PDB file of C-alpha atoms and ligand atoms in Angstrom:
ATOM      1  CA  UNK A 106     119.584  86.522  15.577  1.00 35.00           C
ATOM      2  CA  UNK A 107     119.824  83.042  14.287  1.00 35.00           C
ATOM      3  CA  UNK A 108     118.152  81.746  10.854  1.00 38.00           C
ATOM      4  CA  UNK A 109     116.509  78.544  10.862  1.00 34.00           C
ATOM      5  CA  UNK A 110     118.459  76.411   9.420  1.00 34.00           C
ATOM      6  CA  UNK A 111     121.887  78.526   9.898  1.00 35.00           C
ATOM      7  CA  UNK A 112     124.920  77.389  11.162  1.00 34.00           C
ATOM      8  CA  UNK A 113     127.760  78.997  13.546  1.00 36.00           C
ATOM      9  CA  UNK A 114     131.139  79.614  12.176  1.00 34.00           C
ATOM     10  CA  UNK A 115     134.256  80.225  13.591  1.00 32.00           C
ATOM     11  CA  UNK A 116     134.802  83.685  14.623  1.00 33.00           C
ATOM     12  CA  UNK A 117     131.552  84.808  15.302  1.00 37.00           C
ATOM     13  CA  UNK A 118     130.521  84.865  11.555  1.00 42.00           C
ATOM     14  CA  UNK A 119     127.664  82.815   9.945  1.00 47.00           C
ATOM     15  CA  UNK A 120     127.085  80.541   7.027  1.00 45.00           C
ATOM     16  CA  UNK A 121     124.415  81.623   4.985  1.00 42.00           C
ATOM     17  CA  UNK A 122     121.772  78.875   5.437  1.00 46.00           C
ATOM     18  CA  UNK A 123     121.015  78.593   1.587  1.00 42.00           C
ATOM     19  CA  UNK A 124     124.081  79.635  -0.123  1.00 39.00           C
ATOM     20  CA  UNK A 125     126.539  78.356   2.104  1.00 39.00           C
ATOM     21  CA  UNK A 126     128.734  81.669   1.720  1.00 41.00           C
ATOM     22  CA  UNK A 127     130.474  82.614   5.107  1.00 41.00           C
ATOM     23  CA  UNK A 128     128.865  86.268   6.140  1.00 43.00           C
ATOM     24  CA  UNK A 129     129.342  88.725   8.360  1.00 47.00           C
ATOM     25  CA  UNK A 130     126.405  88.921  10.272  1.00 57.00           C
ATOM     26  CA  UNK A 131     122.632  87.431   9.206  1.00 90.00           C
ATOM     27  CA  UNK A 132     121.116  90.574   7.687  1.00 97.00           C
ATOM     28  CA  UNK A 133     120.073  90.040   4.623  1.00 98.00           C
ATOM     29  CA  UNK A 134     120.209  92.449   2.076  1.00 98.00           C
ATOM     30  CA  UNK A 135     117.913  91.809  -1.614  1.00 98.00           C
ATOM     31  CA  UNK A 136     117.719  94.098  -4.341  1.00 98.00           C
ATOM     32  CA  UNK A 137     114.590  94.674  -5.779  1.00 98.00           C
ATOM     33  CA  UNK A 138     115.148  94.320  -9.738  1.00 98.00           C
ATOM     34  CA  UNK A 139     112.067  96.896 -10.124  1.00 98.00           C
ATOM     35  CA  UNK A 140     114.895  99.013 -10.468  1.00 98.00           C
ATOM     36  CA  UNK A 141     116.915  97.641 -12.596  1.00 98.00           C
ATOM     37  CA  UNK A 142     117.163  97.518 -16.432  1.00 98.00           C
ATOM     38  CA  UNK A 143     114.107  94.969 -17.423  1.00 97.00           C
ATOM     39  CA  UNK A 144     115.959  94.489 -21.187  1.00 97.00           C
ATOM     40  CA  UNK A 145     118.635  93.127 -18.863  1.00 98.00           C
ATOM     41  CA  UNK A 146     117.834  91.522 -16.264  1.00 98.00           C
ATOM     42  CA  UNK A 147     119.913  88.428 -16.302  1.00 98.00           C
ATOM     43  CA  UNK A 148     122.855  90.762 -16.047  1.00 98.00           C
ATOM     44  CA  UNK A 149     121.834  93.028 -13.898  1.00 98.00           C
ATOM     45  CA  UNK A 150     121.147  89.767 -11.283  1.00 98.00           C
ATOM     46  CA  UNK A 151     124.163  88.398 -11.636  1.00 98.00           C
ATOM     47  CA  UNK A 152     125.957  92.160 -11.086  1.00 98.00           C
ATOM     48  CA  UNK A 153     125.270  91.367  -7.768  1.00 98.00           C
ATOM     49  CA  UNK A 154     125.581  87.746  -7.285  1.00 98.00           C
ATOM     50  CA  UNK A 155     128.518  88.542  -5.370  1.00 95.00           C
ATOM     51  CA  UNK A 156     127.155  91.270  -2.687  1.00 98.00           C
ATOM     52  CA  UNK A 157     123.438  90.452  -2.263  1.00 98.00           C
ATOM     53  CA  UNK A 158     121.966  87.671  -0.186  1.00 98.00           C
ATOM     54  CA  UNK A 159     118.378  87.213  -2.284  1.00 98.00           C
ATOM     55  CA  UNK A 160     117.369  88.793  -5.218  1.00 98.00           C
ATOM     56  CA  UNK A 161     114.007  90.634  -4.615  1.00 98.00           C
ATOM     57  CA  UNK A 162     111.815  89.869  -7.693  1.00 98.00           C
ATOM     58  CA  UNK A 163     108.581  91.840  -7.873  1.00 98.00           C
ATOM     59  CA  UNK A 164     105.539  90.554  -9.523  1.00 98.00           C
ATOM     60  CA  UNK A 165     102.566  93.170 -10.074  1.00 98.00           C
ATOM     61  CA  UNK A 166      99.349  92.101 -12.122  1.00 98.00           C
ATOM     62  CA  UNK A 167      97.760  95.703 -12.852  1.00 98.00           C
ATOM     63  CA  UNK A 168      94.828  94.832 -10.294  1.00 98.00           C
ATOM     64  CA  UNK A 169      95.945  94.700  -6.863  1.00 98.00           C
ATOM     65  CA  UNK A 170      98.669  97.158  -7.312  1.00 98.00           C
ATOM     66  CA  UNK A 171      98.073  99.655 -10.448  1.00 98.00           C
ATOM     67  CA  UNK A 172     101.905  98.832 -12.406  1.00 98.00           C
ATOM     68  CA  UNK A 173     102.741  95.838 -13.841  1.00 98.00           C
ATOM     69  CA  UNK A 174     105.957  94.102 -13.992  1.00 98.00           C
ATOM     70  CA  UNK A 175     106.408  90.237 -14.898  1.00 98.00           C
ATOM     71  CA  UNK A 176     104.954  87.138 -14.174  1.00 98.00           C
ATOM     72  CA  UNK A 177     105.680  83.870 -13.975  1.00 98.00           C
ATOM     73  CA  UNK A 178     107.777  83.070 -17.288  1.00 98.00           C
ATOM     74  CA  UNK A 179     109.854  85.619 -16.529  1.00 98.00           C
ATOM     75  CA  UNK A 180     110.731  84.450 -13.568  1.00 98.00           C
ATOM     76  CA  UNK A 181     111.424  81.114 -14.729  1.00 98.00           C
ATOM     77  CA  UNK A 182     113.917  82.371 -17.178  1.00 98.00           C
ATOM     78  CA  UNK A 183     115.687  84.438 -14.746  1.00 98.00           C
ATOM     79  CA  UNK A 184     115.807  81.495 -12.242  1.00 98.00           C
ATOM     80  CA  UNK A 185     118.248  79.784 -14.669  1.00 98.00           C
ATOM     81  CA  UNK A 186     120.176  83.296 -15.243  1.00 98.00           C
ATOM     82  CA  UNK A 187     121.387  83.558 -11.493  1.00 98.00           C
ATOM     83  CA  UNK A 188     122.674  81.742  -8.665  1.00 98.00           C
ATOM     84  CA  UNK A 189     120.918  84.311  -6.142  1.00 98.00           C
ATOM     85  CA  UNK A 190     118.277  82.776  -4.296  1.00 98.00           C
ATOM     86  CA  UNK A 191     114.809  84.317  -5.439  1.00 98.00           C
ATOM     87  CA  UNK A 192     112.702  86.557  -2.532  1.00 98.00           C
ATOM     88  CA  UNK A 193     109.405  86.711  -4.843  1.00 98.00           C
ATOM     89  CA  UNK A 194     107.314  89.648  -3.837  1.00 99.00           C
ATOM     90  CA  UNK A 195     103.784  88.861  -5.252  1.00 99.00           C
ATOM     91  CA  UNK A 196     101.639  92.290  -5.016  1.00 99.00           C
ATOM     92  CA  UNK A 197      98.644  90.688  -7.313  1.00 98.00           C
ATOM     93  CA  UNK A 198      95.146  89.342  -6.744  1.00 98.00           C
ATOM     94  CA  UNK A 199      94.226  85.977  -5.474  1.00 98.00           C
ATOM     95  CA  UNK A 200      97.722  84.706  -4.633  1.00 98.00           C
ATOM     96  CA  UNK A 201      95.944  81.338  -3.316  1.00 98.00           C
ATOM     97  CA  UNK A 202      95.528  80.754  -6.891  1.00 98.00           C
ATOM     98  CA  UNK A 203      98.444  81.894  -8.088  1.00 98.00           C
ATOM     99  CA  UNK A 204     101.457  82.043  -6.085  1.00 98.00           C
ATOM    100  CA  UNK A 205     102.517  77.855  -5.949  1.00 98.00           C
ATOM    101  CA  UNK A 206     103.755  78.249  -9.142  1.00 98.00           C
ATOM    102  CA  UNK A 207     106.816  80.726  -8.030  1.00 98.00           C
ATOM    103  CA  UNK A 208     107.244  78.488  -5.326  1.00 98.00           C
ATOM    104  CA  UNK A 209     107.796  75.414  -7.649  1.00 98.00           C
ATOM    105  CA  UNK A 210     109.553  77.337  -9.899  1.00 98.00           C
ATOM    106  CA  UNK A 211     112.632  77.261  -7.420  1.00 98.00           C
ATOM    107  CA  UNK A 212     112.029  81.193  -5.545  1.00 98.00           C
ATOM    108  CA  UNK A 213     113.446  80.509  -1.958  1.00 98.00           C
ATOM    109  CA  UNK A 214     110.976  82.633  -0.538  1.00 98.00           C
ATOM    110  CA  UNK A 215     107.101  83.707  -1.947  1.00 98.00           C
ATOM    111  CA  UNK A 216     105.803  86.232  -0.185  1.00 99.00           C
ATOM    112  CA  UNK A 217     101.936  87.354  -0.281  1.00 99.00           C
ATOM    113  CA  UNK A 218     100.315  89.900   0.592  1.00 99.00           C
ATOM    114  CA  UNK A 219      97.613  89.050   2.913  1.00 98.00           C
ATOM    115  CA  UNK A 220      94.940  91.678   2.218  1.00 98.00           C
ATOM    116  CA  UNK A 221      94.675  89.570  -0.942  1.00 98.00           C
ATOM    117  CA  UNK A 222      95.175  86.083   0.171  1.00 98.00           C
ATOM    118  CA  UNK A 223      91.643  84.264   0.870  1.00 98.00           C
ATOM    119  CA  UNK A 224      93.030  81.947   3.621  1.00 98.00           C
ATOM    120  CA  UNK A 225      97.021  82.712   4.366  1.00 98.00           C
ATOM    121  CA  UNK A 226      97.514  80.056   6.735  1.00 98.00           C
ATOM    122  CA  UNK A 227      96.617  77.528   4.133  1.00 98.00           C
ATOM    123  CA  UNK A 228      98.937  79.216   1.393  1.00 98.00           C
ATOM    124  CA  UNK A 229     101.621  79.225   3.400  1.00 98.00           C
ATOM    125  CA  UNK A 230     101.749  75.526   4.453  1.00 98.00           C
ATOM    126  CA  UNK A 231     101.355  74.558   0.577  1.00 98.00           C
ATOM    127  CA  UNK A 232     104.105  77.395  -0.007  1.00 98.00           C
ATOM    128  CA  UNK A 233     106.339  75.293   2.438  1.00 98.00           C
ATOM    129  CA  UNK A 234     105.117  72.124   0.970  1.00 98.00           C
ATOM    130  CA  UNK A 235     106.507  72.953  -2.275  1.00 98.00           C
ATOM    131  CA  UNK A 236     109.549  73.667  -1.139  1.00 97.00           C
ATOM    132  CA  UNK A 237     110.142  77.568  -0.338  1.00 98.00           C
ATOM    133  CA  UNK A 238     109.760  80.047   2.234  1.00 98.00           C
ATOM    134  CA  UNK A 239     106.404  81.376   3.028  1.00 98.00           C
ATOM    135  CA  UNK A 240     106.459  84.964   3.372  1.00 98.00           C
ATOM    136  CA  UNK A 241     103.136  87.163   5.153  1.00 98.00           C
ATOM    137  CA  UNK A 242     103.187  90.640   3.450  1.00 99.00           C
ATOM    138  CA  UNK A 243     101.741  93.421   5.050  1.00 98.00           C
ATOM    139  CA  UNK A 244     100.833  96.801   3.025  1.00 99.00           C
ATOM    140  CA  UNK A 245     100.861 100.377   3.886  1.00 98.00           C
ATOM    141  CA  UNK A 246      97.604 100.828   5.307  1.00 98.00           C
ATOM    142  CA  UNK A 247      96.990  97.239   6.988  1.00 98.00           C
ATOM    143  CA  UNK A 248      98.299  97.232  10.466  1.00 98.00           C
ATOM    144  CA  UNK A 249     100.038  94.180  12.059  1.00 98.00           C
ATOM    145  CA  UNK A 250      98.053  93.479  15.037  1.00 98.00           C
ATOM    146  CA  UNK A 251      95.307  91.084  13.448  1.00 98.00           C
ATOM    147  CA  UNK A 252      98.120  89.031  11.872  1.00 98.00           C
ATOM    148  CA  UNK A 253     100.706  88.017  14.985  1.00 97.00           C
ATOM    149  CA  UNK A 254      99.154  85.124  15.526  1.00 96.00           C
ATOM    150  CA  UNK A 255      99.510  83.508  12.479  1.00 97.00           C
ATOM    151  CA  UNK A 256     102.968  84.462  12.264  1.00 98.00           C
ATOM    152  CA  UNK A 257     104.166  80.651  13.275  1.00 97.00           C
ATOM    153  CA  UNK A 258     102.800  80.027   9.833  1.00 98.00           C
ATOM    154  CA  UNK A 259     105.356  81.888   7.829  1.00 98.00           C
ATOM    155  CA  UNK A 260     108.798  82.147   7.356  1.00 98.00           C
ATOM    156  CA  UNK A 261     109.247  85.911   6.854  1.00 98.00           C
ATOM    157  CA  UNK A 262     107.321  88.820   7.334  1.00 98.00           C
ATOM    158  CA  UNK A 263     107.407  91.540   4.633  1.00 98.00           C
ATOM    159  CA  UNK A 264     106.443  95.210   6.048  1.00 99.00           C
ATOM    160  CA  UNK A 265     106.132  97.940   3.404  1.00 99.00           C
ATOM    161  CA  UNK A 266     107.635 101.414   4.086  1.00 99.00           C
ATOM    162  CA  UNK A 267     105.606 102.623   1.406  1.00 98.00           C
ATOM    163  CA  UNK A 268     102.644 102.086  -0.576  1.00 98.00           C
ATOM    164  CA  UNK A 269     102.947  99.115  -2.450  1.00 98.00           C
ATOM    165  CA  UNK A 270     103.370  99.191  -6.453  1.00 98.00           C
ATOM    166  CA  UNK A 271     106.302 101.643  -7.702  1.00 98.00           C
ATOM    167  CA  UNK A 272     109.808 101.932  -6.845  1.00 98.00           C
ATOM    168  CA  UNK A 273     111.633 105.166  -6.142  1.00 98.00           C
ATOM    169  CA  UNK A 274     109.101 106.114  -3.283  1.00 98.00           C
ATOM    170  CA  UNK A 275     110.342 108.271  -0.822  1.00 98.00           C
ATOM    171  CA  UNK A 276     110.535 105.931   2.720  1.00 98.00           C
ATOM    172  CA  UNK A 277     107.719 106.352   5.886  1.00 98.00           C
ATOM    173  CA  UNK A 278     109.705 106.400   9.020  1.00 98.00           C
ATOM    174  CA  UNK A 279     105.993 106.096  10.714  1.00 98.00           C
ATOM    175  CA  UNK A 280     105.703 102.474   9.588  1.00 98.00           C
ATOM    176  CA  UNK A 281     108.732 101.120  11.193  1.00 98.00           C
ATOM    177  CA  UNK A 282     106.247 101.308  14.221  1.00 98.00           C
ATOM    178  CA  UNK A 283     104.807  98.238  12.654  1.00 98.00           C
ATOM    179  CA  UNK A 284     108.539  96.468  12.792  1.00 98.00           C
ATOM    180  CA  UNK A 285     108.949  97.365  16.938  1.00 98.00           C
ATOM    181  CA  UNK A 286     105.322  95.278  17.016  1.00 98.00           C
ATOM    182  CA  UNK A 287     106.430  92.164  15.273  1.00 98.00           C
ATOM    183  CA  UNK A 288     110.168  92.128  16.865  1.00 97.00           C
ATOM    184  CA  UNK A 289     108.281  92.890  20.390  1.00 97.00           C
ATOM    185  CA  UNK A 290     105.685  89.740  19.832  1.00 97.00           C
ATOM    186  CA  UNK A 291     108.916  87.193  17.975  1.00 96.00           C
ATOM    187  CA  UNK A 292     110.936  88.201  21.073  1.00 94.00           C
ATOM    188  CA  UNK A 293     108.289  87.363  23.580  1.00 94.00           C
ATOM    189  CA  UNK A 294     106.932  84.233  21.883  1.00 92.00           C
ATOM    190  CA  UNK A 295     110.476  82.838  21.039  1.00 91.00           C
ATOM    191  CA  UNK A 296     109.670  82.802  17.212  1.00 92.00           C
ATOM    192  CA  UNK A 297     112.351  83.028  14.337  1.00 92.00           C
ATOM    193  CA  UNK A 298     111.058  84.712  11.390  1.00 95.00           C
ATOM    194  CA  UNK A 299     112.796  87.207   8.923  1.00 97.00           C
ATOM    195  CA  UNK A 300     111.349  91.219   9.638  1.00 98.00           C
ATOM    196  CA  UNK A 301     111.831  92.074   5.700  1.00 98.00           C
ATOM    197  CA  UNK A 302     111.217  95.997   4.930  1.00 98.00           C
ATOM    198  CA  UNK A 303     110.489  96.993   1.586  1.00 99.00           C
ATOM    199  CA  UNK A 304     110.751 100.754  -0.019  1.00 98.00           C
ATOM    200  CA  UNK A 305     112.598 103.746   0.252  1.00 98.00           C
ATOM    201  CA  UNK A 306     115.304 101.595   1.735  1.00 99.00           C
ATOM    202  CA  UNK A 307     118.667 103.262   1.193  1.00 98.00           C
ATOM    203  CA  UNK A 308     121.467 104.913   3.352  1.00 98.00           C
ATOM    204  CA  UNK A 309     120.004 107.355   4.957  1.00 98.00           C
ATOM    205  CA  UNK A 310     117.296 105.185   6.011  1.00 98.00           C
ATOM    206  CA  UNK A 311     118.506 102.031   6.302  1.00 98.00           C
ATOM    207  CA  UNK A 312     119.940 102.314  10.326  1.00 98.00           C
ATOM    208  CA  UNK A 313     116.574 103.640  11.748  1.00 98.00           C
ATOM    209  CA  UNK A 314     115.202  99.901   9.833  1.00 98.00           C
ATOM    210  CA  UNK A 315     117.197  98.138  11.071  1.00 98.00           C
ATOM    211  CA  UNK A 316     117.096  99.479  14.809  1.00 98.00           C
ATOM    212  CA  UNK A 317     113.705  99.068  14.646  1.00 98.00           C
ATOM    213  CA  UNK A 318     113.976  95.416  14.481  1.00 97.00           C
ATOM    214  CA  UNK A 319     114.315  94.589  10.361  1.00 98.00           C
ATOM    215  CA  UNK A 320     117.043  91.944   9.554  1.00 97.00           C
ATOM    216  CA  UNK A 321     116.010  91.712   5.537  1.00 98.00           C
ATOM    217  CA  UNK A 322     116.166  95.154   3.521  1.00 98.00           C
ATOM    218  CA  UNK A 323     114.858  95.466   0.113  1.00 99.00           C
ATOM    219  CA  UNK A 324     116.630  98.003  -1.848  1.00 99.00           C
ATOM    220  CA  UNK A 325     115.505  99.057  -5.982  1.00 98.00           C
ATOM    221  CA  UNK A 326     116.401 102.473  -6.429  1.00 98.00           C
ATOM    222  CA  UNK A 327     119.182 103.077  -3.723  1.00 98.00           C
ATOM    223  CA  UNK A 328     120.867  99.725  -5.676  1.00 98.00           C
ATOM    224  CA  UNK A 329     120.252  99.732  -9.055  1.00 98.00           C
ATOM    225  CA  UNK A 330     120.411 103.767  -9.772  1.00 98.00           C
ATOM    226  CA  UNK A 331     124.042 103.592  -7.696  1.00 98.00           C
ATOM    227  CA  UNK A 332     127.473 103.631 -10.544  1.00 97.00           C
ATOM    228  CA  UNK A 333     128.043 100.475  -8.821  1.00 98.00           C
ATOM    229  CA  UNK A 334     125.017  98.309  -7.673  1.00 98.00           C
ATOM    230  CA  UNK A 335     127.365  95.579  -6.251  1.00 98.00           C
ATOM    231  CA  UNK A 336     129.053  98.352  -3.950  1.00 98.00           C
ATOM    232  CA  UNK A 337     125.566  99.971  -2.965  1.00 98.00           C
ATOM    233  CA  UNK A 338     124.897  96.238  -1.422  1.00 98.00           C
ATOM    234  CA  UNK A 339     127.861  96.489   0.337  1.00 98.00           C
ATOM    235  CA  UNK A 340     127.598  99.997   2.053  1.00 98.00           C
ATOM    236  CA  UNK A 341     123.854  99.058   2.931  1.00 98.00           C
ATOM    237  CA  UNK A 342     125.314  96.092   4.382  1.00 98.00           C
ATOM    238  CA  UNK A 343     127.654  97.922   6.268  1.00 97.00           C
ATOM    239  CA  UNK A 344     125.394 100.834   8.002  1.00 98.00           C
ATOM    240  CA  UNK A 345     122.988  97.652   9.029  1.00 98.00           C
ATOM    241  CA  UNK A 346     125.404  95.796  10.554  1.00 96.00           C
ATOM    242  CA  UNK A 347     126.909  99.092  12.635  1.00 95.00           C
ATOM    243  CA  UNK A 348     123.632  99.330  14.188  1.00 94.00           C
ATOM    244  CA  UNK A 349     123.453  95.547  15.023  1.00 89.00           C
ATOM    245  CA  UNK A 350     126.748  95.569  16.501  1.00 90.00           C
ATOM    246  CA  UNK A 351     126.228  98.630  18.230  1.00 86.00           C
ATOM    247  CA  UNK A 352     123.245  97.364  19.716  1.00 69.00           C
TER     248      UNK A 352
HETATM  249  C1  DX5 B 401     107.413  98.397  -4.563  1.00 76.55           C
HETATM  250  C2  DX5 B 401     108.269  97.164  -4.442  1.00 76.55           C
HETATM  251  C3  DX5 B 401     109.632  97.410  -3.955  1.00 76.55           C
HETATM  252  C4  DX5 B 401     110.430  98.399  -4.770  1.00 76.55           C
HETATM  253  C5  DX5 B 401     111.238  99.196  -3.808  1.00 76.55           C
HETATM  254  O1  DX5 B 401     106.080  98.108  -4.323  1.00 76.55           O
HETATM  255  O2  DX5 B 401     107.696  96.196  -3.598  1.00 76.55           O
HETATM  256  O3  DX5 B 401     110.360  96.195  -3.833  1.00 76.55           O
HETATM  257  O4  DX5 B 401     111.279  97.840  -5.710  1.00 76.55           O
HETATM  258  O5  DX5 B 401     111.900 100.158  -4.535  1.00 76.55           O
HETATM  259  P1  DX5 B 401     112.744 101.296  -3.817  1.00 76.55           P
HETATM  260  O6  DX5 B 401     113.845 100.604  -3.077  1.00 76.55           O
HETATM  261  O7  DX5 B 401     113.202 102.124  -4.954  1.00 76.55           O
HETATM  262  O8  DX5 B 401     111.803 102.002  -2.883  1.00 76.55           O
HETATM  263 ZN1   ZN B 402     108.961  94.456  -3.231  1.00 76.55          ZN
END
């Protein structure tokens, strides 16, 4: 698969196209920091500055998902606590309104979710014009079909395998069916676009993700909960990558 904006290396590995850091292949693995200690987050980002590709940040506002989490000072802050580059994962209400401000803020990617956005096209190309990623995100219960076409529009595409709103949910094999779709219509219409899944992403589910099509995995629980979160990135990484080489 090859990232916009990536570059070959010798011996078949890749340079990360926004860190710069030779990897071995161009998954992407992101932690979610839902799962991580919130009295520490700074630390708990930087535990895995090392390991992770983007650090998944994710904003709830108490109305379009029922938790809430942090907004956009807190985000700010952490920005200057890590080098990781920032996947923002906005699950609130009227993201047209809201959501340029995480993109100028410095996140690498903002991603949406468009059964809340008023006109997605149009965030996305001011997301871009700010300077970040413009992600599509696509909850449990919404399927994909409506939204292909727009895909040219955005730089990744987030599918939940769960419900949006909590961590620690127990993963839908069901709505990798979802994934096959999109990977079926990038394929066919030569688009490059990131197939990000999000929940119940871990290492016993990872592999069926990822041979569905994902090349981005969110992981909270399966990451944060491990001894060693740095480690837990790695072995994710690993089982991924078996499947992409095997295929
Ligand atoms: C939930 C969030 C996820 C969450 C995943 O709505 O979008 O990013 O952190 O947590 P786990 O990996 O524990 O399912
Ligand atoms: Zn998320």
């Amino acid at each position: 698969m090859i990232m916009r904006g990536g570059r070959a290396a010798a011996g078949g590995r890749s340079i990360h196209p926004y860190t710069d850091r030779v990897v071995g292949s161009s998954l992407i693995v992101a932690p979610s920091i839902l799962a991580a200690d919130f009295a520490r987050l700074g630390e708990e980002a930087r535990a895995v500055e090392g390991s992770a590709d983007w650090l998944h940040v994710d904003v709830m506002d108490n109305h379009f998902v029922p938790n809430l989490t942090i907004g956009l000072p807190v985000v700010e802050h952490l920005l200057k606590a890590t080098t990781l580059p920032f996947d923002t994962h906005l699950m609130i209400e009227a993201p047209d309104r809201w959501a340029l401000g995480y993109a100028e803020a410095g996140s690498y990617n903002v991603s949406f979710h468009v059964e809340a956005a008023a006109d997605p096209v149009g965030l996305a190309k001011n997301l871009r014009a700010a300077g970040s990623k413009a992600g599509l995100a696509i909850d449990r219960d919404t399927p994909i079909e409506p939204y292909l076409e727009i895909l040219p529009h955005f730089d990744t595409l987030l599918i939940m395998t769960i419900k949006a709103g909590f961590g620690g949910q127990k993963f839908m094999p069901e709505l990798l069916d979802k994934v096959r779709t999109a990977r079926r219509h990038l394929a066919s219409g030569h688009l490059e676009l990131r197939i990000e899944v999000d929940g119940g992403i871990a290492e016993d589910t990872i592999e069926a993700a990822a041979e569905a099509g994902a090349d981005a995995f969110v992981a909270g629980t399966a990451v944060y909960a491990a001894d060693d979160p740095a480690d837990a990135v790695r072995r994710l990484r690993r089982r991924a990558e078996a499947v992409v080489a095997g295929g």
